[in-house]
Amino acid sequence: MPLTNRPNRSTLTQFLIEERRRFPSASGDFNALILDVALACKAIARAVAFGELGGVMGNHAAEEGGSVNVQGETQKKLDVLSNDVFIRRTEWAGNLAGMASEEMDLPYQIPGQYPRGKYLIVFDPLDGSSNIDVNVSVGSIFSILRAPQEVIDSGRDVVDADFFQPGAQQLAAGYALYGPTTMLVLTVGDGVNAFTLDPTLGEFMLTHPKLMIPQDTHEFAINASNSRFWEAPVKRYVDECLAGSTGPRDKDFNMRWIASMVAEAHRILMRGGVFLYPRDNKDPAKPGRLRLLYEANPIGMIMEQAGGRASTGEKPMLGVQPTSLHQRIGLVFGSKNEVDRIERYHAEPVKVELKNPLFAERSLFRD
Ligand code: F6P
């Protein structure tokens, strides 16, 4: 099939303009911001694609300004570069009141030489970056919020609390996946659309309109090396998946773990599945591994907009009131019926293990 097989495919720009026609009073700032983000993603895709040839592999050396981010994780050179690309591509246009990033301890202030706008952006510039050096897919995640009215009116510097908005208040969320092809997946609150980067045109083309996640699945993703730290409902869920057709689920499951959440989310968006990085008791100081504002919330919005679900394990993710910028949280997302089931297991009383064979196979509370 020739590359030009669909000359009428929408570009991202065309898609955004057509979306905006639904809001005749919209100023265009929002679209301009999304296009700046898309350009940042293209620049990061290029840096990732050059790999070793680009001289950007490996850790960010201490003598170049530090090597551990606010999460206590070793920063890769590409983490730092991607963060910089996001900032430089979006700070100048007058659309943003401020930014926050996984790679920065504090919110980023729009420099004095630029006008300030009405949106906030929160991002993880390069998620899954431990995969970079082994050439496995990584991605960028972003969430767009409206700045509090008083910030917009005063133009003051942003503070952490300005970003503490439940995920349900996100105006848009998306990710770019740097895989065999570069894709941009976007929701502006009206379903989920995915665009594939045409590397010759340098344009994101609409290739997957209105994505919907199958409600059922037989594929789950979890880092099983943490199993001894899991809480009982998670153990129960995974045990039942592993028991397959010989257990209460009565069907065999498949397991996948890429250790790159964007790649995991994309697989689930395309063919269903469930992802768990639950709260566990590995480190009591960390209520989960992933971050609420720039991982769980944007992925959560995408899942929900595609007919899937996102949860803390106990309750809907998008209802959680954030209390800190880099807050960690248990995250479960994907096919609706599986996420519902995991929430149900959390709500049910903990099973009592009984040895007495009179009481069924494992417990009083059988399915
Ligand atoms: O943000 C961190 C991240 O890289 C996610 O993309 C991924 O799902 C997770 O960490 C992998 O964690 P672990 O190393 O525990 O498997």
Coordinates of C-alpha atoms and ligand atoms in Angstrom, one line a residue:
M1 CA 0.0 0.0 0.0
P2 CA 1.6 3.3 -1.0
L3 CA 2.3 5.8 1.9
T4 CA -0.1 8.3 0.3
N5 CA -3.0 5.9 0.5
R6 CA -5.2 8.3 2.5
P7 CA -4.6 11.9 1.3
N8 CA -7.7 12.9 3.2
R9 CA -6.5 11.8 6.6
S10 CA -6.8 14.6 9.2
T11 CA -3.7 16.1 10.6
L12 CA -3.6 17.0 14.3
T13 CA -4.0 20.6 13.4
Q14 CA -7.1 20.0 11.3
F15 CA -8.6 17.8 14.1
L16 CA -8.1 20.5 16.7
I17 CA -9.6 23.2 14.5
E18 CA -12.6 21.0 13.8
E19 CA -13.0 20.2 17.5
R20 CA -12.8 23.9 18.3
R21 CA -15.8 24.7 16.0
R22 CA -17.9 23.1 18.7
F23 CA -16.9 26.1 21.0
P24 CA -17.3 29.2 18.9
S25 CA -16.1 31.5 21.7
A26 CA -12.8 29.6 22.2
S27 CA -9.8 31.8 21.7
G28 CA -7.5 29.2 20.1
D29 CA -5.0 29.3 23.1
F30 CA -5.9 25.7 24.0
N31 CA -5.2 24.4 20.5
A32 CA -2.0 26.4 20.3
L33 CA -0.9 24.8 23.6
I34 CA -1.7 21.3 22.3
L35 CA 0.3 22.0 19.1
D36 CA 3.3 23.2 21.1
V37 CA 3.1 20.0 23.2
A38 CA 2.9 17.9 20.0
L39 CA 6.0 19.7 18.7
A40 CA 7.8 19.0 22.0
C41 CA 6.9 15.3 21.6
K42 CA 8.2 15.3 18.0
A43 CA 11.5 16.7 19.2
I44 CA 11.8 14.1 22.0
A45 CA 10.9 11.4 19.5
R46 CA 13.8 12.5 17.3
A47 CA 16.2 12.5 20.2
V48 CA 15.1 9.0 21.3
A49 CA 15.3 7.7 17.7
F50 CA 18.9 8.8 17.3
G51 CA 19.8 6.8 20.4
E52 CA 23.5 6.2 20.8
L53 CA 24.2 8.3 17.7
G54 CA 22.8 11.4 19.4
G55 CA 25.2 11.2 22.3
V56 CA 22.3 11.4 24.8
M57 CA 22.3 7.9 26.2
G58 CA 23.2 7.1 29.8
N59 CA 22.9 8.9 33.1
H60 CA 22.9 12.6 33.6
A61 CA 26.3 13.3 35.1
A62 CA 26.6 15.0 38.5
E63 CA 29.0 17.5 37.1
E64 CA 26.4 18.6 34.6
G65 CA 24.0 19.6 37.2
G66 CA 22.9 16.6 39.2
S67 CA 21.8 13.0 38.6
V68 CA 18.9 12.3 41.0
N69 CA 15.4 13.7 40.5
V70 CA 12.9 14.7 43.2
Q71 CA 11.7 11.0 43.3
G72 CA 15.2 9.9 44.3
E73 CA 15.6 8.2 40.9
T74 CA 18.7 8.5 38.8
Q75 CA 18.0 10.9 35.9
K76 CA 19.0 9.9 32.4
K77 CA 20.4 12.5 30.0
L78 CA 17.3 12.0 28.0
D79 CA 15.1 12.8 31.0
V80 CA 16.8 16.1 31.4
L81 CA 16.7 16.9 27.7
S82 CA 13.1 16.0 27.4
N83 CA 12.1 18.1 30.3
D84 CA 14.0 21.0 28.7
V85 CA 12.2 20.5 25.4
F86 CA 8.8 20.5 27.1
I87 CA 9.6 23.8 28.8
R88 CA 11.2 25.6 25.9
R89 CA 8.4 24.6 23.4
T90 CA 5.5 25.7 25.7
E91 CA 6.7 28.6 27.9
W92 CA 6.8 31.3 25.3
A93 CA 3.3 31.5 23.8
G94 CA 1.3 33.1 26.6
N95 CA -1.0 30.1 27.1
L96 CA 0.4 28.9 30.4
A97 CA 0.3 30.2 33.9
G98 CA 2.8 27.6 35.1
M99 CA 4.1 24.1 34.8
A100 CA 5.0 21.1 36.9
S101 CA 7.1 18.1 35.9
E102 CA 8.3 14.9 37.4
E103 CA 11.9 16.2 36.8
M104 CA 11.4 19.4 38.9
D105 CA 11.0 19.6 42.6
L106 CA 9.0 22.9 42.4
P107 CA 6.6 24.4 39.9
Y108 CA 8.2 26.1 36.9
Q109 CA 7.4 29.8 36.6
I110 CA 6.9 31.3 33.2
P111 CA 9.8 33.7 32.7
G112 CA 9.2 37.4 32.9
Q113 CA 9.8 38.1 29.2
Y114 CA 6.8 36.0 28.2
P115 CA 3.0 36.7 28.8
R116 CA 1.2 34.3 31.2
G117 CA -2.0 32.5 30.2
K118 CA -4.8 30.5 31.7
Y119 CA -3.6 26.9 31.6
L120 CA -1.4 24.7 33.7
I121 CA 0.5 21.8 32.3
V122 CA 1.8 18.9 34.3
F123 CA 4.0 16.3 32.6
D124 CA 6.3 13.4 32.9
P125 CA 8.7 14.2 30.0
L126 CA 10.0 10.7 29.6
D127 CA 8.2 7.9 31.3
G128 CA 9.8 4.5 31.6
S129 CA 13.2 6.0 31.1
S130 CA 15.0 3.0 32.6
N131 CA 14.1 1.3 29.3
I132 CA 16.0 3.9 27.1
D133 CA 19.3 2.2 27.3
V134 CA 17.9 -1.1 26.2
N135 CA 15.9 0.4 23.3
V136 CA 12.4 -0.5 24.6
S137 CA 9.5 1.9 24.1
V138 CA 9.2 5.0 26.3
G139 CA 6.8 7.9 26.3
S140 CA 5.8 11.4 27.5
I141 CA 2.6 12.0 29.5
F142 CA 0.8 15.3 30.0
S143 CA -2.2 16.7 31.7
I144 CA -3.7 20.2 31.1
L145 CA -5.7 22.0 33.8
R146 CA -7.2 25.4 34.0
A147 CA -5.3 27.7 36.4
P148 CA -7.3 29.0 39.4
Q149 CA -9.1 32.2 38.4
E150 CA -7.2 34.3 40.9
V151 CA -3.9 33.1 39.3
I152 CA -5.1 34.1 35.9
D153 CA -6.4 37.5 37.1
S154 CA -3.2 38.4 39.1
G155 CA -0.6 36.7 36.9
R156 CA 1.2 35.8 40.1
D157 CA 3.8 32.9 40.3
V158 CA 2.2 29.5 40.7
V159 CA 2.5 27.4 43.9
D160 CA 2.1 23.7 44.4
A161 CA -1.5 24.1 45.6
D162 CA -2.6 25.6 42.3
F163 CA -2.1 22.1 40.7
F164 CA -4.1 20.3 43.4
Q165 CA -7.1 19.6 41.2
P166 CA -8.9 16.2 41.1
G167 CA -8.3 14.4 37.8
A168 CA -12.0 15.0 36.8
Q169 CA -11.1 18.6 36.3
Q170 CA -8.5 17.9 33.6
L171 CA -9.3 19.7 30.4
A172 CA -7.1 17.5 28.3
A173 CA -4.6 14.6 28.7
G174 CA -2.4 12.7 26.5
Y175 CA 0.8 10.8 25.9
A176 CA 3.3 10.3 23.1
L177 CA 4.6 6.8 22.7
Y178 CA 8.1 6.5 21.2
G179 CA 7.8 2.9 19.8
P180 CA 8.2 1.4 16.4
T181 CA 6.2 4.4 15.3
T182 CA 5.7 7.6 17.3
M183 CA 2.1 8.1 18.3
L184 CA 0.2 10.9 20.1
V185 CA -2.9 9.8 22.0
L186 CA -5.1 12.7 23.1
T187 CA -8.3 13.4 24.8
V188 CA -9.9 16.8 25.1
G189 CA -12.8 15.4 27.0
D190 CA -14.7 14.1 23.9
G191 CA -13.3 10.5 23.5
V192 CA -9.8 9.4 22.7
N193 CA -8.1 9.9 19.4
A194 CA -4.7 8.6 18.4
F195 CA -2.3 10.1 15.8
T196 CA 0.7 8.5 14.1
L197 CA 3.7 10.6 13.3
D198 CA 4.4 10.6 9.5
P199 CA 8.1 11.0 9.7
T200 CA 8.4 12.4 6.2
L201 CA 5.8 15.1 6.7
G202 CA 6.6 15.7 10.4
E203 CA 2.9 15.6 11.0
F204 CA 0.7 13.7 13.4
M205 CA -2.0 12.1 11.3
L206 CA -5.3 10.8 12.8
T207 CA -5.0 7.1 12.4
H208 CA -7.1 5.8 15.3
P209 CA -10.3 7.9 15.8
K210 CA -12.5 7.3 18.8
L211 CA -10.7 4.5 20.5
M212 CA -12.7 2.2 22.8
I213 CA -11.3 -0.3 25.3
P214 CA -12.9 -3.8 25.3
Q215 CA -14.7 -4.2 28.6
D216 CA -13.4 -7.7 29.2
T217 CA -9.9 -9.0 28.9
H218 CA -7.7 -12.0 29.6
E219 CA -4.5 -10.0 29.9
F220 CA -3.0 -8.5 33.1
A221 CA 0.1 -6.5 33.8
I222 CA 1.8 -6.3 37.2
N223 CA 5.3 -6.4 38.5
A224 CA 5.1 -9.9 40.2
S225 CA 8.4 -9.5 42.0
N226 CA 6.5 -7.3 44.5
S227 CA 3.9 -10.1 45.2
R228 CA 5.1 -10.6 48.8
F229 CA 4.2 -7.0 49.5
W230 CA 0.7 -7.0 48.0
E231 CA -2.4 -6.5 50.0
A232 CA -4.9 -9.4 50.2
P233 CA -7.3 -8.1 47.5
V234 CA -4.5 -7.8 44.9
K235 CA -3.1 -11.3 45.8
R236 CA -6.6 -12.7 45.4
Y237 CA -7.1 -11.1 42.0
V238 CA -3.7 -12.2 40.6
D239 CA -4.1 -15.7 42.1
E240 CA -7.4 -16.1 40.4
C241 CA -5.9 -14.9 37.1
L242 CA -3.0 -17.4 37.5
A243 CA -5.4 -20.3 38.3
G244 CA -6.9 -19.6 34.8
S245 CA -9.4 -22.1 33.6
T246 CA -8.9 -24.3 36.7
G247 CA -9.9 -21.4 39.1
P248 CA -13.0 -19.2 39.8
R249 CA -12.4 -17.1 36.6
D250 CA -12.8 -20.1 34.4
K251 CA -10.6 -18.8 31.7
D252 CA -6.8 -18.6 31.1
F253 CA -5.0 -15.3 31.4
N254 CA -1.9 -13.9 29.8
M255 CA 0.6 -11.7 31.6
R256 CA 2.7 -8.8 30.2
W257 CA 5.1 -6.3 32.0
I258 CA 7.1 -3.8 29.9
A259 CA 8.0 -1.5 32.9
S260 CA 7.1 1.5 30.7
M261 CA 3.6 2.6 31.8
V262 CA 2.9 4.5 28.6
A263 CA 3.6 1.4 26.5
E264 CA 1.4 -0.6 28.9
A265 CA -1.4 1.9 28.6
H266 CA -1.2 1.9 24.9
R267 CA -1.4 -1.9 24.6
I268 CA -4.5 -1.8 26.9
L269 CA -6.1 1.0 24.9
M270 CA -5.6 -0.9 21.7
R271 CA -6.7 -4.4 22.8
G272 CA -7.9 -4.3 26.4
G273 CA -6.2 -5.6 29.5
V274 CA -5.6 -4.4 33.0
F275 CA -2.6 -2.8 34.6
L276 CA -1.9 -2.8 38.3
Y277 CA 0.8 -0.9 40.3
P278 CA -1.1 -1.2 43.5
R279 CA -0.4 0.3 46.9
D280 CA 1.6 -2.3 48.8
N281 CA 3.6 -2.6 52.0
K282 CA 7.1 -2.6 50.5
D283 CA 7.9 0.9 51.8
P284 CA 5.3 2.4 54.2
A285 CA 6.6 5.9 53.2
K286 CA 5.4 5.3 49.6
P287 CA 1.7 4.8 49.1
G288 CA 2.2 3.3 45.6
R289 CA 4.9 3.7 43.0
L290 CA 3.3 5.9 40.4
R291 CA 2.5 9.6 40.6
L292 CA -1.0 11.0 40.8
L293 CA -0.7 14.3 38.9
Y294 CA 1.4 13.4 35.9
E295 CA 0.9 9.6 35.6
A296 CA -2.3 8.4 37.2
N297 CA -4.6 11.3 36.3
P298 CA -3.8 11.7 32.6
I299 CA -3.8 8.0 32.0
G300 CA -7.0 7.8 34.0
M301 CA -8.7 10.4 31.9
I302 CA -7.7 8.6 28.7
M303 CA -8.9 5.3 30.1
E304 CA -12.3 6.7 31.2
Q305 CA -12.8 8.6 27.9
A306 CA -12.2 5.3 26.0
G307 CA -14.8 3.4 28.1
G308 CA -12.3 1.9 30.4
R309 CA -11.6 2.7 34.1
A310 CA -8.9 4.0 36.4
S311 CA -8.9 3.4 40.1
T312 CA -6.7 3.6 43.2
G313 CA -7.8 0.0 43.7
E314 CA -10.5 1.3 46.1
K315 CA -12.1 4.2 44.4
P316 CA -12.1 6.1 41.1
M317 CA -8.8 7.8 40.4
L318 CA -10.3 11.0 39.0
G319 CA -12.1 11.8 42.2
V320 CA -8.9 11.9 44.3
Q321 CA -8.1 15.3 45.8
P322 CA -4.3 15.8 45.4
T323 CA -2.3 16.9 48.4
S324 CA 1.2 17.2 47.0
L325 CA 2.8 17.8 43.7
H326 CA 4.7 14.5 43.5
Q327 CA 2.2 12.4 45.4
R328 CA 2.4 8.7 44.8
I329 CA -0.7 6.5 44.6
G330 CA -1.8 2.9 43.9
L331 CA -3.0 2.7 40.2
V332 CA -5.2 0.2 38.5
F333 CA -6.5 0.9 35.0
G334 CA -7.9 -0.8 31.9
S335 CA -10.8 -2.9 30.9
K336 CA -13.9 -1.8 32.9
N337 CA -15.0 -5.1 34.2
E338 CA -11.6 -6.1 35.6
V339 CA -11.1 -2.7 37.3
D340 CA -14.7 -3.0 38.8
R341 CA -13.8 -6.5 40.0
I342 CA -10.5 -5.3 41.7
E343 CA -12.4 -2.5 43.4
R344 CA -15.0 -5.0 44.5
Y345 CA -12.3 -7.3 46.0
H346 CA -11.0 -4.3 48.0
A347 CA -14.5 -3.6 49.3
E348 CA -15.2 -7.2 50.4
P349 CA -14.2 -8.4 53.8
V350 CA -10.7 -10.0 53.9
K351 CA -11.1 -13.7 53.4
V352 CA -10.5 -16.0 56.3
E353 CA -8.2 -18.9 55.4
L354 CA -9.7 -22.1 56.6
K355 CA -8.2 -25.5 56.7
N356 CA -11.5 -27.3 57.3
P357 CA -12.4 -29.1 54.1
L358 CA -16.1 -28.7 54.9
F359 CA -15.7 -25.0 54.0
A360 CA -15.1 -25.1 50.3
E361 CA -11.7 -24.8 48.7
R362 CA -10.1 -21.7 50.2
S363 CA -12.6 -19.7 52.2
L364 CA -16.0 -19.0 53.4
F365 CA -16.5 -16.3 50.7
R366 CA -16.3 -18.2 47.5
D367 CA -17.4 -16.6 44.2
Ligands
F6P1 O1 7.2 6.0 36.2 C1 7.8 4.9 36.4 C2 7.8 3.6 35.6 O2 8.9 3.6 34.8 C3 6.6 3.3 34.9 O3 6.6 3.7 33.5 C4 6.5 1.8 35.0 O4 5.2 1.2 34.9 C5 7.1 1.5 36.4 O5 7.9 2.7 36.7 C6 8.0 0.3 36.4 O6 8.2 0.0 37.7 P1 9.1 -1.3 38.1 O7 10.6 -0.9 37.9 O8 8.8 -1.4 39.6 O9 8.7 -2.4 37.3

